[in-house]
Short mmCIF file of C-alpha atoms and ligand atoms in Angstrom, two decimals:
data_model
loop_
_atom_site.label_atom_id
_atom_site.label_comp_id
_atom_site.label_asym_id
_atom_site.label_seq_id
_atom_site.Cartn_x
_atom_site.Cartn_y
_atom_site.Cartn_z
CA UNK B 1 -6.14 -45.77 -45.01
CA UNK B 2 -5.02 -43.08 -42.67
CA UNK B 3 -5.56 -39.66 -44.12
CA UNK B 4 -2.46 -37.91 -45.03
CA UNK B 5 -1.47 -34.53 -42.94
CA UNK B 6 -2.21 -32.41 -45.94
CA UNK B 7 -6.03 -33.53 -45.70
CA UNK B 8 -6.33 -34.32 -42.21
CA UNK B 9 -8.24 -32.16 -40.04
CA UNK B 10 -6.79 -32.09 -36.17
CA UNK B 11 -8.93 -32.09 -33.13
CA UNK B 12 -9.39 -31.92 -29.69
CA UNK B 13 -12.45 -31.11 -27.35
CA UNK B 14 -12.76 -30.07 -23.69
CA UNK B 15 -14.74 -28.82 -21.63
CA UNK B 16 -14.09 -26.05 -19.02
CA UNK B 17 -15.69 -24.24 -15.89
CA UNK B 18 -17.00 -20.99 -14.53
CA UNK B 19 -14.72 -20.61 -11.19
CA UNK B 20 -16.33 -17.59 -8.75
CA UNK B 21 -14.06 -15.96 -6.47
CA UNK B 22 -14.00 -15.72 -2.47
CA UNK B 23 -10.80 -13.53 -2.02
CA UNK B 24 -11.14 -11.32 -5.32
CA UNK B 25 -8.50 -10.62 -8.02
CA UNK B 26 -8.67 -6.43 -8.28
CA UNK B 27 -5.63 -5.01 -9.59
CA UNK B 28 -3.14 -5.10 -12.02
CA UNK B 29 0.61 -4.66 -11.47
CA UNK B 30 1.15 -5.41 -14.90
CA UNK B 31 -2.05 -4.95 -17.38
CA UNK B 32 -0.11 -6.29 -21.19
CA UNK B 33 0.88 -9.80 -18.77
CA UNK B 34 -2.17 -9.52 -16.80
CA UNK B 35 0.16 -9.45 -13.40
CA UNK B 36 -2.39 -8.93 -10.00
CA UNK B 37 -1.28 -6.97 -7.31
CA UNK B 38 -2.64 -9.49 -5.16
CA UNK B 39 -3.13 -13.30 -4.75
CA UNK B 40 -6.97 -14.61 -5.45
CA UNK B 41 -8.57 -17.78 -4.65
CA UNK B 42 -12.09 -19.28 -6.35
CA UNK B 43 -14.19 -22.18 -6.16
CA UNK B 44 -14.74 -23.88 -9.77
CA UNK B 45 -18.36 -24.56 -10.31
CA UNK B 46 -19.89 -27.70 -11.18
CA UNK B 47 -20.04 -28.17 -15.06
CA UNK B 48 -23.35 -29.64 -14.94
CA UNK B 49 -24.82 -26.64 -14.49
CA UNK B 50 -22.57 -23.86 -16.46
CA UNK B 51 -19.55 -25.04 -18.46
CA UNK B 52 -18.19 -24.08 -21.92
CA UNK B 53 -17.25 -26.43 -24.37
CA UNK B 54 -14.42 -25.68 -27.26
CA UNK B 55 -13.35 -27.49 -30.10
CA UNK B 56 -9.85 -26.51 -31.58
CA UNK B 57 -9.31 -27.69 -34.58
CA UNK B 58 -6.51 -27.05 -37.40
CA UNK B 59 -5.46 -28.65 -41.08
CA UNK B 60 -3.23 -27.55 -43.76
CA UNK B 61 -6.30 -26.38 -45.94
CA UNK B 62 -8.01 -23.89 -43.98
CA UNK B 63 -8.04 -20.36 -44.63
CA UNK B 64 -4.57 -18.64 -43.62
CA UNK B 65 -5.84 -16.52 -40.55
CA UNK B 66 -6.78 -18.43 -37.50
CA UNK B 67 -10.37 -18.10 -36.49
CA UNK B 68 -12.69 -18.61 -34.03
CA UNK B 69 -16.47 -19.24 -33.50
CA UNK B 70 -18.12 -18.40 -30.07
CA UNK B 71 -21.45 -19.11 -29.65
CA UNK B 72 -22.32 -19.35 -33.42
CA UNK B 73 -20.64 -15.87 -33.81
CA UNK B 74 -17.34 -15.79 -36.02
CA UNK B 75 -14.89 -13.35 -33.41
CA UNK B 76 -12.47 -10.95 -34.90
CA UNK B 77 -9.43 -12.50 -33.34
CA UNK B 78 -6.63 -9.94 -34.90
CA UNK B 79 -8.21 -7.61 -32.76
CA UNK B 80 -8.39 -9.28 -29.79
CA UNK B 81 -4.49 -9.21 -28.29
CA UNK B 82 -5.27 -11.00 -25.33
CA UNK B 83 -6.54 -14.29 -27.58
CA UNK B 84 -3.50 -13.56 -29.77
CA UNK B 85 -1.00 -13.77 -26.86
CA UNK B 86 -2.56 -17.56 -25.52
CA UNK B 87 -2.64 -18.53 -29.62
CA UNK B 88 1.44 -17.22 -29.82
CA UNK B 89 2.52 -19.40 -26.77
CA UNK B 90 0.71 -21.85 -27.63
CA UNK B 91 2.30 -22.72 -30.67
CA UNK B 92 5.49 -21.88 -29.44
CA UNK B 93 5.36 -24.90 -27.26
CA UNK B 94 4.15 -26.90 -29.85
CA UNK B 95 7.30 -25.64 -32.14
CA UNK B 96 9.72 -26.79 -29.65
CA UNK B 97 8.14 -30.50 -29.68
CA UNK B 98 8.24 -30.42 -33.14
CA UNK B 99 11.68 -29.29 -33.64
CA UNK B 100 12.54 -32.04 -31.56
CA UNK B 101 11.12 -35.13 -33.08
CA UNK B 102 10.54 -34.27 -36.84
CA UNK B 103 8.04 -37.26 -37.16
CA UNK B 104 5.65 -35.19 -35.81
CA UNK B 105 2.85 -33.40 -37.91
CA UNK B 106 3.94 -29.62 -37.97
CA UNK B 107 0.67 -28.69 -36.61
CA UNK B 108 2.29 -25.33 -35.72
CA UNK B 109 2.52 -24.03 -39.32
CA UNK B 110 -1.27 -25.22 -39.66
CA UNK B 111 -3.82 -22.50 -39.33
CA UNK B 112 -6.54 -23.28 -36.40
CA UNK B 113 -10.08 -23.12 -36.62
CA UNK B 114 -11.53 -22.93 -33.04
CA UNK B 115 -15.63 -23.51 -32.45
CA UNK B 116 -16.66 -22.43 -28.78
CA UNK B 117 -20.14 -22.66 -27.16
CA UNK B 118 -21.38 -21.65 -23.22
CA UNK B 119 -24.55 -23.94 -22.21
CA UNK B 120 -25.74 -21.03 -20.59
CA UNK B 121 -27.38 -17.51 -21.70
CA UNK B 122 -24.90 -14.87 -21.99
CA UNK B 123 -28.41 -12.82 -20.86
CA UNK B 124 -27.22 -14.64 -17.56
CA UNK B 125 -25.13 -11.82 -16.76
CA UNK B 126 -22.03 -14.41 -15.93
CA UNK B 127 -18.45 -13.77 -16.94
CA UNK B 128 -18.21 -16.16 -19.52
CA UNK B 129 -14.22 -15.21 -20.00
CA UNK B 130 -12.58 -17.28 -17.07
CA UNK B 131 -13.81 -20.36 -18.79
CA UNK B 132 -14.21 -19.72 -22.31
CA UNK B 133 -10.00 -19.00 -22.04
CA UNK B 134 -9.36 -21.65 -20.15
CA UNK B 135 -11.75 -24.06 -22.62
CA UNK B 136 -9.55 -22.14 -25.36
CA UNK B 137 -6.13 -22.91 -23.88
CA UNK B 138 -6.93 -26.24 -22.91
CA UNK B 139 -8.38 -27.46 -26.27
CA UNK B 140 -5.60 -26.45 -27.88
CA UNK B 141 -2.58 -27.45 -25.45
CA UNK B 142 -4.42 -30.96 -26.07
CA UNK B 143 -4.57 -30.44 -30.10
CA UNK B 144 -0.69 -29.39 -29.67
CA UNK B 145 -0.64 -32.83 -27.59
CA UNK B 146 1.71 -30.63 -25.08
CA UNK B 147 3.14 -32.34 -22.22
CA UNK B 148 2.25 -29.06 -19.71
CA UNK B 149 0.47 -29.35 -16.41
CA UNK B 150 -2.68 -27.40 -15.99
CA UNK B 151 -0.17 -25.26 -13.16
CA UNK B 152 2.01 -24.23 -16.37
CA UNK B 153 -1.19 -23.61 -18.68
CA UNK B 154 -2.43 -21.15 -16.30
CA UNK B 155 0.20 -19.00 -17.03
CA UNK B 156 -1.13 -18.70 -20.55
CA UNK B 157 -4.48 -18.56 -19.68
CA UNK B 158 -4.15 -15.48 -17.25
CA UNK B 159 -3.34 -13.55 -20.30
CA UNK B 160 -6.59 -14.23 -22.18
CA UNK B 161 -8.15 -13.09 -19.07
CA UNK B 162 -6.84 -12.63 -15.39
CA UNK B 163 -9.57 -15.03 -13.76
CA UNK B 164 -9.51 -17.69 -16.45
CA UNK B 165 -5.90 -19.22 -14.69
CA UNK B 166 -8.03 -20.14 -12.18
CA UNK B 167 -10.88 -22.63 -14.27
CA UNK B 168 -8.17 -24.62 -15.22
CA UNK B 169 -8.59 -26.83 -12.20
CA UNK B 170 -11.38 -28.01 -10.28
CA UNK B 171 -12.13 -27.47 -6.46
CA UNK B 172 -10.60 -24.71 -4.45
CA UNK B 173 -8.07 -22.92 -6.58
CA UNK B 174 -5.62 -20.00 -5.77
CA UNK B 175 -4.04 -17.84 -7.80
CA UNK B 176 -0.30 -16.94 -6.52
CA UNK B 177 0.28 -13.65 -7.44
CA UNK B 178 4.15 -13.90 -7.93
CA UNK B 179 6.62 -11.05 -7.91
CA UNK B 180 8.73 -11.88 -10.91
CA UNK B 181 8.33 -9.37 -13.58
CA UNK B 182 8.38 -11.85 -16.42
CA UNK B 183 4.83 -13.40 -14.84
CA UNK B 184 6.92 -16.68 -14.84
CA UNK B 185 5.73 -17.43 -11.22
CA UNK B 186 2.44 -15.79 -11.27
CA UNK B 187 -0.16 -19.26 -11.79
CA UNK B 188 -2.67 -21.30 -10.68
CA UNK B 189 -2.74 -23.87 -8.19
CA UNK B 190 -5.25 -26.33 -6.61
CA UNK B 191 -5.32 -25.74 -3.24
CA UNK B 192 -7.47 -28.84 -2.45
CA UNK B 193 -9.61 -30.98 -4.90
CA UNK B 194 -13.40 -30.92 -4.96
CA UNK B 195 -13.32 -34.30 -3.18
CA UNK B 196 -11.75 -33.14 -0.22
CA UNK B 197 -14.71 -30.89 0.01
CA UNK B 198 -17.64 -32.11 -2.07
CA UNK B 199 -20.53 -30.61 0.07
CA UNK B 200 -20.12 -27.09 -0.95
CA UNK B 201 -23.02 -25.50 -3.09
CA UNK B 202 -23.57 -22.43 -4.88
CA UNK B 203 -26.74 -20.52 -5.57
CA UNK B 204 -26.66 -17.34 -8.20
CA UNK B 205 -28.91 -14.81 -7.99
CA UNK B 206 -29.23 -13.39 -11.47
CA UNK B 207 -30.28 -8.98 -10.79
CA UNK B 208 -30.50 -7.40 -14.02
CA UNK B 209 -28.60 -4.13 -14.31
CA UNK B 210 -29.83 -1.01 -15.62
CA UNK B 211 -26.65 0.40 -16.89
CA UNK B 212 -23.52 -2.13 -18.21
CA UNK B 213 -20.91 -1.90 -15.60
CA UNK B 214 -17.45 -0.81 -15.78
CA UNK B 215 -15.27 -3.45 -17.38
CA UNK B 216 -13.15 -4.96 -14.90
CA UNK B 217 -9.61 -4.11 -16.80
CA UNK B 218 -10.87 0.02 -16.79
CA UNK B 219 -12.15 -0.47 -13.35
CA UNK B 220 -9.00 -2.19 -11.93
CA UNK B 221 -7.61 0.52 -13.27
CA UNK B 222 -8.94 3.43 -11.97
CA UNK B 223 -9.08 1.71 -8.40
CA UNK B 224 -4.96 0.96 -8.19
CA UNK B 225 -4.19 4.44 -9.51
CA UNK B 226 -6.97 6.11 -7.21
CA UNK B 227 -8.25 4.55 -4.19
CA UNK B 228 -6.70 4.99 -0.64
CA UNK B 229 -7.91 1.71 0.76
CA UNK B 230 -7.08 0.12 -2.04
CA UNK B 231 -2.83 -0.47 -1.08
CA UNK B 232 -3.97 -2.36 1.92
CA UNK B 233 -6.17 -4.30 0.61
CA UNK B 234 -3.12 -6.09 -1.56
CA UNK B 235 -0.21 -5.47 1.03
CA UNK B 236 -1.87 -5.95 3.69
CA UNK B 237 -5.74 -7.54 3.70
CA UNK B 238 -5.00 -10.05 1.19
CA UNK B 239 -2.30 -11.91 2.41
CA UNK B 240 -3.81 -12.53 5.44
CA UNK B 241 -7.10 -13.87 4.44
CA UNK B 242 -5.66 -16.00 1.66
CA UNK B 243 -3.98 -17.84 4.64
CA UNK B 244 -7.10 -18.41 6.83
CA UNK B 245 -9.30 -19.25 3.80
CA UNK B 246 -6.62 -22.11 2.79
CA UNK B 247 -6.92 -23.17 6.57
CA UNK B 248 -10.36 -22.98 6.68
CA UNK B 249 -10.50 -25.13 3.45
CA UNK B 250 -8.22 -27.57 4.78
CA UNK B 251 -10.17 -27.99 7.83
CA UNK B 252 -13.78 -27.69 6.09
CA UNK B 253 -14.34 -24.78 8.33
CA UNK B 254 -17.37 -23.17 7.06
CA UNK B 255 -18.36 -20.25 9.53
CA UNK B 256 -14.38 -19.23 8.92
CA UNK B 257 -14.63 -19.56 5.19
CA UNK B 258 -18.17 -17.85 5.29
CA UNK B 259 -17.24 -14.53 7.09
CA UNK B 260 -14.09 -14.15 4.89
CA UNK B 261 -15.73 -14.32 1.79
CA UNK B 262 -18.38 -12.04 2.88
CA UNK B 263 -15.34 -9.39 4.61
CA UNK B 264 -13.30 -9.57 1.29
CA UNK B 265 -16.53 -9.45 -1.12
CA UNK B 266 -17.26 -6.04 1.11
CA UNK B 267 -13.48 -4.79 1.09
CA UNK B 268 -13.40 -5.22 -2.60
CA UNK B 269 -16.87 -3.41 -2.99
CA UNK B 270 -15.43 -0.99 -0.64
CA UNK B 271 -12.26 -0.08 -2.39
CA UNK B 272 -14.30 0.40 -5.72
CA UNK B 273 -17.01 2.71 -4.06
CA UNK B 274 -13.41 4.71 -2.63
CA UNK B 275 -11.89 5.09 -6.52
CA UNK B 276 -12.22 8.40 -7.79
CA UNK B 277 -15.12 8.82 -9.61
CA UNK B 278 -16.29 6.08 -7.62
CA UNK B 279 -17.40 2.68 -9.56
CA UNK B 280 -20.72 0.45 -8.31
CA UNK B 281 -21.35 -3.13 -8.80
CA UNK B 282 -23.77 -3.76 -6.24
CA UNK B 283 -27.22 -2.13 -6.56
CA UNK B 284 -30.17 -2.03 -4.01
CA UNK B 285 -30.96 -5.78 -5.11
CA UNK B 286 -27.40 -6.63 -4.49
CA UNK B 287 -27.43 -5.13 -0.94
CA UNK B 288 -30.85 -7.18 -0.52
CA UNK B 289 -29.10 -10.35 -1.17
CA UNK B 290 -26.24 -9.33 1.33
CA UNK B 291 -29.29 -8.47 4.26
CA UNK B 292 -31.10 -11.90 3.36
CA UNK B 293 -27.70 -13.73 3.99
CA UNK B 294 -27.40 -11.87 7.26
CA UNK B 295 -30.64 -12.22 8.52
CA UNK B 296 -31.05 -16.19 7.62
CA UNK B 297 -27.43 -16.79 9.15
CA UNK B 298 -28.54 -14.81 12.59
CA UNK B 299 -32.39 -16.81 12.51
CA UNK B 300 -30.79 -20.01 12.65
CA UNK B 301 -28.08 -19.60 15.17
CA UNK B 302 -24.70 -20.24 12.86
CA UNK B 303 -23.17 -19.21 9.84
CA UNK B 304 -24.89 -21.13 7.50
CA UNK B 305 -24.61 -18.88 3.95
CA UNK B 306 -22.33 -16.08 2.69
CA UNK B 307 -22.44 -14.01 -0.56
CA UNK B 308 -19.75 -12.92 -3.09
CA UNK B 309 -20.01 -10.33 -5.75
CA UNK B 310 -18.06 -9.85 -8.57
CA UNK B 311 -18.05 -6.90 -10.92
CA UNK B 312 -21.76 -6.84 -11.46
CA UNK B 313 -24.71 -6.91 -9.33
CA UNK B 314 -25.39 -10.37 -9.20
CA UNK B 315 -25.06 -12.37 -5.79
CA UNK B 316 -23.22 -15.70 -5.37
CA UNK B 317 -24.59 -17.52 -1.87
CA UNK B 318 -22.37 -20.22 -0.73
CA UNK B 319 -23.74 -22.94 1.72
CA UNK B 320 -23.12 -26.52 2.11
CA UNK B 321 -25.71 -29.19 0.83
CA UNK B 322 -27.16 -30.13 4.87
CA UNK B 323 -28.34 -26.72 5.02
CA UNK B 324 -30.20 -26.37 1.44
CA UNK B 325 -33.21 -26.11 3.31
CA UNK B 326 -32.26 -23.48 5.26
CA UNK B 327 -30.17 -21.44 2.20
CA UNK B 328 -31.92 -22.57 -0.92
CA UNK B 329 -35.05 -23.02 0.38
CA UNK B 330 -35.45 -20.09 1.88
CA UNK B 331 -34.38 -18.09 -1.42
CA UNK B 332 -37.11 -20.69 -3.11
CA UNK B 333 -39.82 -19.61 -0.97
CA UNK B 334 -39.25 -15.55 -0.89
CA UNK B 335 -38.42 -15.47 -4.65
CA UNK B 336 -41.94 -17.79 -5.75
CA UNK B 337 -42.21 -20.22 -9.16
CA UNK B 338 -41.91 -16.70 -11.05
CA UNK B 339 -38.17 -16.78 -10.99
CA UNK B 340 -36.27 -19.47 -13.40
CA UNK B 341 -33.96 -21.98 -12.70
CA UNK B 342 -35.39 -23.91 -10.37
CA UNK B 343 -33.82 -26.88 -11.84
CA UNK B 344 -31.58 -29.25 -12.77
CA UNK B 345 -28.91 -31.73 -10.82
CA UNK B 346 -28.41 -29.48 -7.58
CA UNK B 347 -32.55 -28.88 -7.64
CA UNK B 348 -32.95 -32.49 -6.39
CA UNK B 349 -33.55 -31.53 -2.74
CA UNK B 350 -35.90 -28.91 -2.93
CA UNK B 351 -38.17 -30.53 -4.90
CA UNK B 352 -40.08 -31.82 -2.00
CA UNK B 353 -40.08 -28.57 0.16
CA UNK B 354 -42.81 -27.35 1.96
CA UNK B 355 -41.87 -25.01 4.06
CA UNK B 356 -39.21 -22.32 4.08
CA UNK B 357 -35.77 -23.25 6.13
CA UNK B 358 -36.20 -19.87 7.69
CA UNK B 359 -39.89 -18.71 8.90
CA UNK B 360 -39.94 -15.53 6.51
CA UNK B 361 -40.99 -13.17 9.77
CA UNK B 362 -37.17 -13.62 10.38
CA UNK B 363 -36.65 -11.67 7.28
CA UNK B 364 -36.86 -7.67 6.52
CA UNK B 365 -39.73 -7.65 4.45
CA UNK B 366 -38.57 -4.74 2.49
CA UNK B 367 -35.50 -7.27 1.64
CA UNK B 368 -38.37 -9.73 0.32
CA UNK B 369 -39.84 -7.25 -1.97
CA UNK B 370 -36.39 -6.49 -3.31
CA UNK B 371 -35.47 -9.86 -4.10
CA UNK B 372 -39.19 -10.44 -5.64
CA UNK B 373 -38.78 -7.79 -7.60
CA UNK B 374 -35.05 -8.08 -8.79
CA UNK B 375 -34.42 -11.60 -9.26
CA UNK B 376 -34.86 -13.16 -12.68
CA UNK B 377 -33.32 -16.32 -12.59
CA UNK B 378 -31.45 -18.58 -10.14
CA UNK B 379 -28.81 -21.10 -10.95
CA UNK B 380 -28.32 -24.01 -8.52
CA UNK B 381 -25.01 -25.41 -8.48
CA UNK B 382 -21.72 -26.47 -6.16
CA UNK B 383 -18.33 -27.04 -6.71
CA UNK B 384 -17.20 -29.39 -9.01
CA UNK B 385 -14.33 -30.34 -11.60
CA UNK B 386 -11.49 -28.64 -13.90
CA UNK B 387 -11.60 -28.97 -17.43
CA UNK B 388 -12.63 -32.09 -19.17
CA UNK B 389 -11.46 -33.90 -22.24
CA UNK B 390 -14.58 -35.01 -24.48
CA UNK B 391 -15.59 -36.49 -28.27
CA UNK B 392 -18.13 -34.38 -28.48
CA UNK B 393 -16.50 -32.34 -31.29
CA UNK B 394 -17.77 -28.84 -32.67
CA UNK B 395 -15.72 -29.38 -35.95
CA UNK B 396 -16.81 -32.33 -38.16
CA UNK B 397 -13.56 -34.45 -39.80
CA UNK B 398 -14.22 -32.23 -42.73
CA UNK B 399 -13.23 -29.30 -40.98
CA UNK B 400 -16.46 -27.48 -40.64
CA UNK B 401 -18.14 -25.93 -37.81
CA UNK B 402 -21.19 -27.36 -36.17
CA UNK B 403 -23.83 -26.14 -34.75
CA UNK B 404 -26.13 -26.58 -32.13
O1 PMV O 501 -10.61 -11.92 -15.07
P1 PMV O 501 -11.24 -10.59 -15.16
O2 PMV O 501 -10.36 -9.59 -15.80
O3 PMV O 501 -12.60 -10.61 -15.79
O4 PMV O 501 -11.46 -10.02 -13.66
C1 PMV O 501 -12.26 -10.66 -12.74
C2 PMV O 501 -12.42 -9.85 -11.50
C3 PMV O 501 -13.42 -10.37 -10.48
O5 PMV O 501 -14.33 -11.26 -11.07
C4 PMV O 501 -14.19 -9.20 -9.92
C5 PMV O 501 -12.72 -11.05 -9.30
C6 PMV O 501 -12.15 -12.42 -9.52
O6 PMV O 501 -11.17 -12.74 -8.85
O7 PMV O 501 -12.69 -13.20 -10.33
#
């Protein structure tokens, strides 16, 4: 016998990715929306190696006040506005469904209970936001049953947190800034799927920071209202490379894709070391990583790697899976077995390395010591898929929370 509404507990599980960007989001035009002043465009990361994975859940029984669990940790959601805003939308959608066919369970008068874990460390350093909201607005869009695309989900997403429009798809993924000031045309779109470009892998370098950086919101902040740079960058800078990056993902281009993501990494670092006081990211270990991707890409002849760095010191190297050897490897060899991570689905071919891809005498040895030195952890992975509907439920049929 089917359980009755009153007693049945609703639920629905996805999964969702980290996304790292190559022509940054820096800048708010409107910060209670979460408008950019300027267009941004990401790779999503393969979920085999980092991915969230959110249960939302909801019956007539549970306690009045939504709540939700993240990694084991209950989260005090009244205080959070930006959750509060995706949660309000959310069921707003799911209102007008219900007000239109009245055979449907009013799941929008239910309260939610919402069970979130990342598979990897928050130690990590990541930013875990871009896909625990978008794990958070797709579970529930898919509790609600809600006929939206991922495109129109993104708008809800961007207001848990600016990046997180962005996981909601897999592959290469822009995010159109818009110009309406309702944010009804600022979204997420796939610019082409991870199948048109499979080959693409990702290595993160994992520097621990001394001090915690500036949040991005305060930093955004103080870079629109101080920085002189800063109004070309999004006029001017922007626009431009966010139509050679498209071409040069439409064409698999990767010296073109390569340089841009290293010139807009730098003109984003740049326009935070010109805010007033001035705001760092990168540290000497940073700038290490940046002089290692130089020097490998001059030893072999081509471009072959390029870095990205978001707001923290950690490096992202892009390369494509023929040159492992060369990329990976190299990192392999200079960092030693000390470092973690060397592991898991992308580790497959450098398990048999011998040698380093680049002879290490190509390589400024005080940029070795750095990266010996400053390098935890490493975490191989490439680009991969959006988010991804699963059983494997963090709420039992009871209703309770589980574990792992
Ligand atoms: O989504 P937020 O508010 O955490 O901002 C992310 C900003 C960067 O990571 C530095 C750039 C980007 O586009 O992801």
């Amino acid at each position: 016998m089917a359980a009755s509404p009153d007693s049945k507990v609703f639920r629905a599980t996805t999964t969702a990715p980290v996304n790292i960007a190559v022509i940054k989001y820096w800048g708010k035009r409107d910060a209670v929306l979460n408008l950019p002043t300027n267009s941004s465009l990401s790779v999503t990361l393969s979920q085999r190696s980092l991915r969230t994975l959110t249960t939302a859940s909801c019956a007539s029984f549970y306690p009045a006040q939504d709540e939700l669990i993240l990694n084991g940790k209950p989260q005090d959601i009244q205080s959070s506005k930006r959750t509060l805003a995706c949660l309000a939308s959310l069921r707003s959608l799911r209102r007008e469904i219900e007000a239109s066919d009245s055979s449907l369970p009013q799941l929008s008068a239910f309260p939610l209970r919402i069970v979130s874990e990342n598979n990897f460390p928050t130690a990590a350093g990541l930013a875990s936001s871009a896909a625990g909201f978008a794990a958070l607005v797709r579970a529930v869009a898919d509790l609600y049953q809600l006929p939206q695309s991922a495109r129109d989900l993104s708008r809800i997403a961007r207001q848990g947190s600016g990046s997180a429009c962005r996981s909601l798809m897999g592959g290469y993924v822009a995010w159109r800034a818009g110009s309406l000031e309702d944010g009804s045309d600022s979204l997420a779109e796939e610019v082409a799927s991870q199948s048109h470009w499979p080959e693409m892998r990702a290595v993160v370098l994992v520097v621990s920071a001394e001090k915690k950086d500036v949040p991005s919101t305060e930093g955004m902040q103080t870079t629109v209202a101080t920085s002189n740079l800063f109004a070309t960058r999004a006029t001017t800078v922007v626009p431009e490379r966010m139509d050679a990056i498209e071409t040069a993902i439409q064409n698999r281009d990767f010296p073109a894709f390569a340089e841009i993501t290293m010139r807009d990494s730098n003109g984003f670092h740049a326009t935070c070391l010109d805010s007033w006081p001035p705001i760092f990211y990168m540290n000497d270990v940073s700038r290490a990583a940046v002089r290692l991707v130089h020097d490998i890409n001059r030893a072999v002849g081509r471009t072959v790697c390029s870095y990205t760095f978001d707001a923290g010191p950690n490096a992202v190297i892009y390369y494509l899976e023929k040159d492992t050897e060369l990329v990976a490897g190299t990192i392999k060899t200079i960092l030693g077995e000390k470092s973690e991570g060397w592991e898991g689905p992308f580790y497959e071919p450098l398990k048999n390395l011998t040698a380093p891809g680049v002879a290490l005498d190509q390589v400024d040895p005080r940029t070795v010591e750095l990266l010996k030195d400053g390098v935890s952890r490493v975490i191989l992975t490439g680009v991969g898929e959006g988010p991804v509907s699963v059983d494997d439920h963090l709420v039992n049929e009871k209703g309770d929370a589980i574990y792992h």
